[in-house]
Amino acid sequence: MFGLLRFIRGVCGLVFALQVIHVIEAFAWLSKLEAVGQDMGKFFALLLLKVIFLAVGGVLFFWLRGHINRSHQKMHGTPHPALAETKWAL
């Protein structure tokens, strides 16, 4: 069970990281001259979706770490060894 939860946490982390990159790229594109005259409604709608995916992926990534540690501590008495070291460990 811990392996599956860690895999899901890894996928959520990947989604989180990709959305961070895309949101930064979108804000960088806004500062360019090519942004003038474009349909900004579609742009901001897609940006809103990306921010939602970013938030959901980030919340799940960090929440699953705590959930896995609590479950491991209930079963074995200690936090999960791979996740006890750092927040970013998968």
XYZ file of N, CA and C in Angstrom:
270
model
N 0.813 -1.185 0.000
C 0.000 0.000 0.000
C 0.861 1.255 0.000
N 1.969 1.222 0.754
C 2.827 2.401 0.802
C 3.459 2.687 -0.555
N 3.762 1.624 -1.289
C 4.337 1.804 -2.627
C 3.368 2.493 -3.567
N 2.109 2.111 -3.526
C 1.097 2.744 -4.371
C 0.904 4.202 -3.987
N 0.839 4.493 -2.693
C 0.682 5.876 -2.250
C 1.887 6.725 -2.636
N 3.071 6.152 -2.549
C 4.267 6.899 -2.957
C 4.289 7.128 -4.468
N 3.787 6.165 -5.253
C 3.686 6.344 -6.702
C 2.705 7.473 -7.027
N 1.542 7.477 -6.367
C 0.550 8.535 -6.582
C 1.138 9.885 -6.178
N 1.898 9.904 -5.094
C 2.555 11.136 -4.659
C 3.560 11.614 -5.707
N 4.269 10.688 -6.323
C 5.211 11.049 -7.380
C 4.517 11.641 -8.594
N 3.382 11.072 -8.970
C 2.611 11.606 -10.106
C 2.104 13.005 -9.773
N 1.610 13.193 -8.560
C 1.138 14.523 -8.139
C 2.288 15.525 -8.139
N 3.457 15.103 -7.722
C 4.634 15.965 -7.748
C 5.034 16.332 -9.161
N 4.925 15.395 -10.080
C 5.230 15.666 -11.481
C 4.243 16.669 -12.057
N 2.959 16.486 -11.783
C 1.938 17.430 -12.247
C 2.208 18.811 -11.659
N 2.532 18.871 -10.381
C 2.835 20.130 -9.707
C 4.021 20.831 -10.385
N 5.095 20.104 -10.625
C 6.296 20.692 -11.226
C 6.029 21.181 -12.651
N 5.312 20.394 -13.431
C 5.013 20.806 -14.803
C 4.134 22.049 -14.829
N 3.176 22.133 -13.937
C 2.306 23.302 -13.905
C 3.065 24.548 -13.456
N 4.014 24.394 -12.539
C 4.841 25.537 -12.137
C 5.592 26.074 -13.345
N 6.173 25.179 -14.125
C 6.911 25.589 -15.321
C 5.988 26.283 -16.314
N 4.801 25.750 -16.541
C 3.868 26.327 -17.513
C 3.341 27.687 -17.043
N 3.070 27.832 -15.762
C 2.580 29.115 -15.254
C 3.668 30.183 -15.364
N 4.893 29.837 -15.051
C 6.001 30.793 -15.199
C 6.162 31.184 -16.662
N 6.072 30.208 -17.549
C 6.176 30.488 -18.977
C 5.033 31.388 -19.448
N 3.836 31.171 -18.935
C 2.685 31.992 -19.332
C 2.877 33.432 -18.883
N 3.362 33.637 -17.665
C 3.589 35.003 -17.199
C 4.730 35.668 -17.969
N 5.724 34.910 -18.372
C 6.808 35.461 -19.185
C 6.281 35.861 -20.564
N 5.343 35.088 -21.112
C 4.775 35.396 -22.425
C 3.972 36.693 -22.374
N 3.327 36.960 -21.238
C 2.536 38.190 -21.106
C 3.391 39.439 -21.243
N 4.657 39.368 -20.903
C 5.527 40.536 -20.978
C 6.065 40.790 -22.389
N 5.808 39.882 -23.313
C 6.310 40.042 -24.678
C 5.317 40.828 -25.530
N 5.811 41.384 -26.610
C 4.956 42.164 -27.508
C 3.968 41.288 -28.275
N 4.246 40.011 -28.442
C 3.336 39.117 -29.161
C 2.012 38.953 -28.438
N 1.982 39.258 -27.146
C 0.762 39.104 -26.361
C -0.278 40.159 -26.719
N 0.164 41.281 -27.269
C -0.762 42.355 -27.636
C -1.603 41.893 -28.819
N -2.896 42.039 -28.709
C -3.790 41.694 -29.809
C -4.250 40.253 -29.812
N -3.817 39.458 -28.881
C -4.246 38.060 -28.809
C -5.543 37.962 -28.010
N -6.238 36.845 -28.165
C -7.467 36.606 -27.417
C -7.095 36.274 -25.969
N -7.206 37.244 -25.110
C -6.767 37.079 -23.733
C -7.765 36.282 -22.899
N -9.018 36.202 -23.333
C -10.010 35.422 -22.599
C -9.637 33.954 -22.550
N -9.265 33.404 -23.706
C -8.844 31.993 -23.752
C -7.553 31.785 -22.959
N -6.645 32.755 -23.069
C -5.375 32.651 -22.352
C -5.607 32.566 -20.847
N -6.431 33.477 -20.322
C -6.655 33.482 -18.877
C -7.500 32.299 -18.418
N -8.371 31.789 -19.290
C -9.125 30.584 -18.938
C -8.178 29.394 -18.794
N -7.253 29.253 -19.742
C -6.264 28.168 -19.645
C -5.322 28.378 -18.467
N -4.960 29.629 -18.210
C -4.099 29.923 -17.068
C -4.803 29.568 -15.757
N -6.092 29.841 -15.677
C -6.851 29.486 -14.480
C -6.872 27.964 -14.285
N -7.060 27.221 -15.367
C -7.027 25.755 -15.268
C -5.665 25.269 -14.799
N -4.611 25.873 -15.329
C -3.260 25.477 -14.924
C -3.021 25.773 -13.444
N -3.510 26.914 -12.969
C -3.342 27.264 -11.561
C -4.131 26.302 -10.682
N -5.314 25.888 -11.136
C -6.108 24.907 -10.374
C -5.368 23.575 -10.298
N -4.843 23.094 -11.437
C -4.073 21.846 -11.429
C -2.827 21.989 -10.557
N -2.190 23.160 -10.586
C -1.026 23.426 -9.755
C -1.399 23.307 -8.280
N -2.500 23.913 -7.900
C -2.920 23.888 -6.496
C -3.290 22.476 -6.052
N -4.054 21.767 -6.870
C -4.478 20.405 -6.507
C -3.266 19.480 -6.422
N -2.373 19.564 -7.413
C -1.171 18.728 -7.394
C -0.288 19.019 -6.200
N -0.120 20.300 -5.859
C 0.708 20.665 -4.712
C 0.108 20.223 -3.388
N -1.204 20.433 -3.232
C -1.870 20.029 -1.998
C -1.778 18.514 -1.815
N -2.068 17.765 -2.873
C -2.004 16.304 -2.771
C -0.577 15.824 -2.501
N 0.400 16.440 -3.156
C 1.793 16.033 -2.978
C 2.219 16.183 -1.522
N 1.939 17.338 -0.927
C 2.384 17.570 0.447
C 1.481 16.874 1.463
N 0.188 16.741 1.182
C -0.710 16.050 2.102
C -0.396 14.554 2.153
N -0.102 13.956 0.988
C 0.208 12.524 0.965
C 1.450 12.195 1.779
N 2.404 13.101 1.829
C 3.594 12.856 2.646
C 3.200 12.660 4.103
N 2.382 13.550 4.611
C 1.936 13.423 5.995
C 1.073 12.196 6.219
N 0.218 11.901 5.261
C -0.654 10.730 5.379
C 0.152 9.432 5.401
N 1.134 9.342 4.523
C 1.980 8.138 4.475
C 2.757 8.000 5.786
N 3.299 9.108 6.282
C 4.053 9.056 7.543
C 3.163 8.648 8.713
N 1.950 9.218 8.786
C 1.039 8.848 9.878
C 0.644 7.378 9.785
N 0.340 6.902 8.577
C -0.048 5.491 8.408
C 1.104 4.567 8.766
N 2.309 4.914 8.345
C 3.483 4.094 8.647
C 3.752 4.091 10.144
N 3.542 5.236 10.781
C 3.781 5.314 12.216
C 2.748 4.489 12.988
N 1.504 4.448 12.524
C 0.489 3.619 13.175
C 0.828 2.136 13.052
N 1.327 1.729 11.871
C 1.603 0.316 11.635
C 2.926 -0.142 12.235
N 3.960 0.706 12.130
C 5.309 0.274 12.511
C 5.911 1.050 13.682
N 5.268 2.114 14.101
C 5.769 2.866 15.242
C 6.766 3.966 14.926
N 7.212 4.051 13.680
C 8.144 5.105 13.269
C 7.654 5.719 11.962
N 8.035 6.974 11.673
C 7.686 7.551 10.371
C 8.357 6.782 9.239
N 7.821 6.921 8.045
C 8.395 6.240 6.883
C 9.836 6.710 6.706
N 10.793 5.781 6.590
C 12.209 6.176 6.566
C 12.568 7.061 5.375
N 11.964 6.828 4.212
C 12.317 7.626 3.042
C 11.705 9.025 3.105
N 10.577 9.186 3.784
C 9.903 10.471 3.805
C 10.219 11.297 5.041
N 10.866 10.701 6.039
C 11.159 11.413 7.277
C 12.308 12.410 7.100
N 13.116 12.252 6.069
C 14.300 13.078 5.890
C 13.975 14.466 5.344
N 13.158 14.537 4.285
C 12.882 15.802 3.623
C 11.470 15.809 3.057
N 10.912 17.008 2.859
C 9.569 17.126 2.297
C 9.499 16.676 0.844
N 10.609 16.801 0.141
C 10.607 16.556 -1.300
C 10.899 15.104 -1.672
N 11.237 14.265 -0.730
C 11.557 12.873 -1.014
C 10.307 12.144 -1.501
N 10.496 11.254 -2.445
C 9.362 10.487 -2.963
C 9.307 9.162 -2.249
